[in-house]
Protein backbone atom coordinates (compact mmCIF):
# COMPACT_ATOMS: atom_id res chain seq x y z
CA UNK A 1 0.00 0.00 0.00
CA UNK A 2 1.38 3.42 -0.95
CA UNK A 3 1.72 6.17 1.64
CA UNK A 4 -0.98 8.26 -0.02
CA UNK A 5 -3.42 5.32 0.23
CA UNK A 6 -2.58 4.86 3.93
CA UNK A 7 -3.33 8.52 4.58
CA UNK A 8 -6.87 8.02 3.27
CA UNK A 9 -7.51 4.89 5.33
CA UNK A 10 -10.00 5.29 8.20
CA UNK A 11 -10.15 2.62 10.90
CA UNK A 12 -12.72 2.27 13.65
CA UNK A 13 -11.78 0.64 16.95
CA UNK A 14 -13.77 -0.49 19.97
CA UNK A 15 -13.00 -2.13 23.29
CA UNK A 16 -15.45 -3.38 25.88
CA UNK A 17 -15.26 -4.19 29.57
CA UNK A 18 -14.44 -6.61 31.14
CA UNK A 19 -11.69 -7.38 28.60
CA UNK A 20 -10.72 -3.72 28.72
CA UNK A 21 -10.81 -1.47 31.77
CA UNK A 22 -13.77 0.39 30.25
CA UNK A 23 -15.66 0.70 27.00
CA UNK A 24 -13.86 2.91 24.50
CA UNK A 25 -14.47 3.77 20.86
CA UNK A 26 -11.99 5.33 18.46
CA UNK A 27 -11.36 6.37 14.90
CA UNK A 28 -7.88 6.41 13.40
CA UNK A 29 -7.20 8.53 10.33
CA UNK A 30 -3.45 8.98 10.25
CA UNK A 31 -1.99 10.96 11.86
CA UNK A 32 -5.10 11.51 13.99
CA UNK A 33 -6.38 9.13 16.66
CA UNK A 34 -9.65 10.24 18.27
CA UNK A 35 -10.87 8.22 21.26
CA UNK A 36 -14.18 8.46 23.14
CA UNK A 37 -14.80 7.01 26.61
CA UNK A 38 -18.58 7.05 27.18
CA UNK A 39 -18.50 6.39 30.95
CA UNK A 40 -16.53 9.60 31.38
CA UNK A 41 -18.03 11.45 28.39
CA UNK A 42 -14.41 12.19 27.46
CA UNK A 43 -12.67 12.61 24.12
CA UNK A 44 -8.95 12.32 23.53
CA UNK A 45 -7.20 13.41 20.36
CA UNK A 46 -3.61 12.53 19.48
CA UNK A 47 -1.37 13.41 16.56
CA UNK A 48 0.51 10.13 16.06
CA UNK A 49 3.11 11.76 13.85
CA UNK A 50 4.17 14.19 16.59
CA UNK A 51 3.15 12.09 19.60
CA UNK A 52 3.35 8.37 18.71
CA UNK A 53 3.09 7.32 22.38
CA UNK A 54 -0.16 9.30 22.84
CA UNK A 55 1.06 11.32 25.81
CA UNK A 56 -0.53 14.69 25.00
CA UNK A 57 -4.31 14.93 24.57
CA UNK A 58 -4.94 17.86 22.22
CA UNK A 59 -8.75 17.60 22.11
CA UNK A 60 -10.44 20.96 22.63
CA UNK A 61 -14.12 20.82 21.76
CA UNK A 62 -14.54 24.53 21.05
CA UNK A 63 -11.55 24.80 18.75
CA UNK A 64 -11.84 21.77 16.46
CA UNK A 65 -10.87 22.32 12.85
CA UNK A 66 -13.42 21.35 10.18
CA UNK A 67 -11.54 18.11 9.48
CA UNK A 68 -11.53 17.23 13.19
CA UNK A 69 -15.25 17.97 13.40
CA UNK A 70 -15.80 15.50 10.55
CA UNK A 71 -13.68 12.91 12.33
CA UNK A 72 -15.67 13.43 15.56
CA UNK A 73 -18.92 13.12 13.63
CA UNK A 74 -17.73 9.79 12.18
CA UNK A 75 -16.91 8.55 15.66
CA UNK A 76 -20.18 9.74 17.20
Coordinates of N, CA, C and O in Angstrom, one line a residue:
X1 N 0.8 -1.2 0.0 CA 0.0 0.0 0.0 C 0.9 1.2 0.0 O 1.8 1.3 0.8
X2 N 0.6 2.2 -0.9 CA 1.4 3.4 -1.0 C 1.0 4.3 0.2 O -0.1 4.3 0.8
X3 N 1.9 5.2 0.5 CA 1.7 6.2 1.6 C 0.4 7.0 1.4 O -0.3 7.1 2.4
X4 N 0.2 7.5 0.3 CA -1.0 8.3 0.0 C -2.2 7.4 0.3 O -3.2 8.0 0.8
X5 N -2.3 6.2 -0.1 CA -3.4 5.3 0.2 C -3.6 5.1 1.7 O -4.7 5.1 2.2
X6 N -2.5 5.0 2.5 CA -2.6 4.9 3.9 C -3.2 6.1 4.6 O -3.9 6.0 5.5
X7 N -2.8 7.3 4.0 CA -3.3 8.5 4.6 C -4.8 8.6 4.4 O -5.5 9.3 5.2
X8 N -5.4 8.0 3.5 CA -6.9 8.0 3.3 C -7.6 6.9 4.0 O -8.8 6.9 4.0
X9 N -6.9 6.0 4.6 CA -7.5 4.9 5.3 C -8.1 5.4 6.7 O -7.4 6.1 7.4
X10 N -9.3 5.0 6.9 CA -10.0 5.3 8.2 C -10.3 4.0 8.9 O -10.9 3.1 8.3
X11 N -9.9 3.9 10.1 CA -10.2 2.6 10.9 C -11.0 3.0 12.1 O -10.7 4.0 12.8
X12 N -11.9 2.1 12.4 CA -12.7 2.3 13.7 C -12.3 1.2 14.6 O -12.1 0.0 14.2
X13 N -12.2 1.6 15.9 CA -11.8 0.6 17.0 C -12.8 0.7 18.1 O -13.4 1.7 18.4
X14 N -12.9 -0.4 18.8 CA -13.8 -0.5 20.0 C -13.2 -1.5 20.9 O -12.7 -2.5 20.6
X15 N -13.4 -1.2 22.2 CA -13.0 -2.1 23.3 C -14.1 -2.1 24.3 O -14.8 -1.1 24.5
X16 N -14.4 -3.3 24.9 CA -15.4 -3.4 25.9 C -14.9 -4.0 27.2 O -14.1 -4.9 27.2
X17 N -15.5 -3.6 28.3 CA -15.3 -4.2 29.6 C -16.0 -5.5 29.5 O -17.0 -5.6 28.9
X18 N -15.5 -6.6 30.2 CA -14.4 -6.6 31.1 C -13.1 -6.9 30.5 O -12.1 -6.8 31.2
X19 N -13.0 -7.2 29.2 CA -11.7 -7.4 28.6 C -10.8 -6.1 28.7 O -9.6 -6.2 28.9
X20 N -11.4 -5.0 28.6 CA -10.7 -3.7 28.7 C -11.2 -3.1 30.1 O -12.2 -3.5 30.6
X21 N -10.4 -2.1 30.5 CA -10.8 -1.5 31.8 C -12.2 -0.8 31.7 O -13.0 -0.8 32.6
X22 N -12.5 -0.2 30.5 CA -13.8 0.4 30.3 C -14.0 0.4 28.8 O -13.1 0.2 27.9
X23 N -15.3 0.6 28.4 CA -15.7 0.7 27.0 C -15.0 2.0 26.4 O -15.0 3.0 27.0
X24 N -14.5 1.8 25.2 CA -13.9 2.9 24.5 C -14.1 2.7 23.0 O -14.1 1.6 22.5
X25 N -14.3 3.8 22.3 CA -14.5 3.8 20.9 C -13.5 4.8 20.2 O -13.3 5.8 20.8
X26 N -13.0 4.4 19.1 CA -12.0 5.3 18.5 C -12.1 5.3 16.9 O -12.6 4.3 16.4
X27 N -11.5 6.3 16.3 CA -11.4 6.4 14.9 C -9.9 6.8 14.7 O -9.4 7.7 15.3
X28 N -9.3 6.1 13.7 CA -7.9 6.4 13.4 C -7.8 6.8 11.9 O -8.2 6.0 11.1
X29 N -7.4 8.0 11.7 CA -7.2 8.5 10.3 C -5.9 9.3 10.4 O -5.8 10.4 10.8
X30 N -4.8 8.5 10.0 CA -3.5 9.0 10.3 C -3.2 10.4 9.8 O -3.7 10.7 8.7
X31 N -2.6 11.3 10.6 CA -2.0 11.0 11.9 C -2.9 11.1 13.1 O -2.4 11.0 14.2
X32 N -4.2 11.2 12.9 CA -5.1 11.5 14.0 C -5.7 10.2 14.6 O -6.1 9.3 13.9
X33 N -5.8 10.2 15.9 CA -6.4 9.1 16.7 C -7.3 9.8 17.7 O -6.9 10.4 18.6
X34 N -8.6 9.6 17.4 CA -9.6 10.2 18.3 C -10.3 9.1 19.1 O -10.8 8.2 18.5
X35 N -10.3 9.3 20.4 CA -10.9 8.2 21.3 C -12.0 8.8 22.1 O -11.9 9.9 22.6
X36 N -13.1 8.0 22.3 CA -14.2 8.5 23.1 C -14.4 7.4 24.2 O -14.5 6.2 23.9
X37 N -14.5 7.9 25.5 CA -14.8 7.0 26.6 C -16.2 7.4 27.1 O -16.3 8.4 27.8
X38 N -17.2 6.6 26.8 CA -18.6 7.1 27.2 C -18.8 7.2 28.7 O -19.6 8.1 29.1
X39 N -18.3 6.3 29.5 CA -18.5 6.4 30.9 C -18.0 7.7 31.5 O -18.6 8.2 32.5
X40 N -17.1 8.3 30.9 CA -16.5 9.6 31.4 C -16.9 10.8 30.5 O -16.6 11.9 30.7
X41 N -17.7 10.4 29.4 CA -18.0 11.4 28.4 C -16.8 12.3 28.0 O -16.8 13.5 28.0
X42 N -15.7 11.5 27.7 CA -14.4 12.2 27.5 C -13.8 11.8 26.1 O -13.9 10.6 25.7
X43 N -13.4 12.8 25.4 CA -12.7 12.6 24.1 C -11.2 12.8 24.3 O -10.8 13.7 25.1
X44 N -10.4 12.1 23.6 CA -9.0 12.3 23.5 C -8.5 12.4 22.1 O -9.0 11.6 21.3
X45 N -7.7 13.3 21.7 CA -7.2 13.4 20.4 C -5.7 13.4 20.4 O -5.1 14.2 21.1
X46 N -5.1 12.6 19.5 CA -3.6 12.5 19.5 C -3.1 12.6 18.0 O -3.8 12.1 17.1
X47 N -2.0 13.3 17.9 CA -1.4 13.4 16.6 C -0.2 12.4 16.6 O 0.8 12.6 17.2
X48 N -0.4 11.2 16.0 CA 0.5 10.1 16.1 C 1.8 10.4 15.4 O 2.9 9.8 15.7
X49 N 1.9 11.4 14.5 CA 3.1 11.8 13.9 C 4.0 12.5 14.8 O 5.2 12.3 14.9
X50 N 3.4 13.4 15.6 CA 4.2 14.2 16.6 C 4.2 13.5 18.0 O 5.1 13.8 18.7
X51 N 3.3 12.7 18.3 CA 3.1 12.1 19.6 C 2.8 10.6 19.5 O 1.7 10.2 19.8
X52 N 3.7 9.8 19.0 CA 3.4 8.4 18.7 C 3.0 7.6 20.0 O 2.3 6.5 19.9
X53 N 3.4 8.0 21.1 CA 3.1 7.3 22.4 C 1.8 7.8 23.0 O 1.5 7.4 24.1
X54 N 1.1 8.8 22.4 CA -0.2 9.3 22.8 C -0.1 9.8 24.3 O -0.8 9.4 25.2
X55 N 0.8 10.7 24.5 CA 1.1 11.3 25.8 C 0.3 12.6 26.0 O -0.1 13.0 27.1
X56 N 0.1 13.4 24.9 CA -0.5 14.7 25.0 C -1.9 14.7 24.3 O -2.0 14.7 23.1
X57 N -3.0 14.8 25.1 CA -4.3 14.9 24.6 C -4.5 16.4 24.1 O -4.5 17.3 24.9
X58 N -4.8 16.5 22.8 CA -4.9 17.9 22.2 C -6.4 18.2 21.9 O -6.7 19.1 21.2
X59 N -7.3 17.4 22.4 CA -8.8 17.6 22.1 C -9.3 18.8 22.8 O -9.1 18.9 24.1
X60 N -9.8 19.8 22.1 CA -10.4 21.0 22.6 C -11.7 21.2 21.8 O -11.7 21.6 20.7
X61 N -12.8 20.8 22.5 CA -14.1 20.8 21.8 C -14.4 22.1 21.0 O -15.0 22.1 19.9
X62 N -14.2 23.2 21.6 CA -14.5 24.5 21.0 C -13.6 25.0 20.0 O -13.9 26.1 19.4
X63 N -12.5 24.3 19.8 CA -11.5 24.8 18.8 C -11.2 23.7 17.7 O -10.1 23.7 17.2
X64 N -12.1 22.8 17.4 CA -11.8 21.8 16.5 C -11.9 22.3 15.1 O -12.7 23.1 14.7
X65 N -10.9 21.9 14.3 CA -10.9 22.3 12.8 C -12.0 21.6 12.1 O -12.5 20.6 12.6
X66 N -12.4 22.0 10.9 CA -13.4 21.4 10.2 C -13.1 19.9 10.0 O -14.0 19.0 10.1
X67 N -11.9 19.5 9.7 CA -11.5 18.1 9.5 C -11.7 17.3 10.8 O -12.1 16.2 10.7
X68 N -11.4 17.9 11.9 CA -11.5 17.2 13.2 C -13.0 17.1 13.6 O -13.4 16.1 14.1
X69 N -13.8 18.1 13.2 CA -15.2 18.0 13.4 C -15.8 16.8 12.6 O -16.7 16.1 13.1
X70 N -15.3 16.6 11.4 CA -15.8 15.5 10.5 C -15.4 14.2 11.2 O -16.2 13.2 11.2
X71 N -14.2 14.1 11.7 CA -13.7 12.9 12.3 C -14.5 12.6 13.6 O -14.9 11.4 13.8
X72 N -14.8 13.6 14.4 CA -15.7 13.4 15.6 C -17.1 13.0 15.2 O -17.7 12.1 15.8
X73 N -17.6 13.5 14.1 CA -18.9 13.1 13.6 C -18.9 11.6 13.2 O -19.9 10.9 13.5
X74 N -17.8 11.2 12.6 CA -17.7 9.8 12.2 C -17.7 8.9 13.4 O -18.3 7.9 13.4
X75 N -17.0 9.3 14.4 CA -16.9 8.6 15.7 C -18.2 8.5 16.4 O -18.7 7.5 16.9
X76 N -18.9 9.7 16.5 CA -20.2 9.7 17.2 C -21.2 8.9 16.5 O -22.0 8.3 17.1

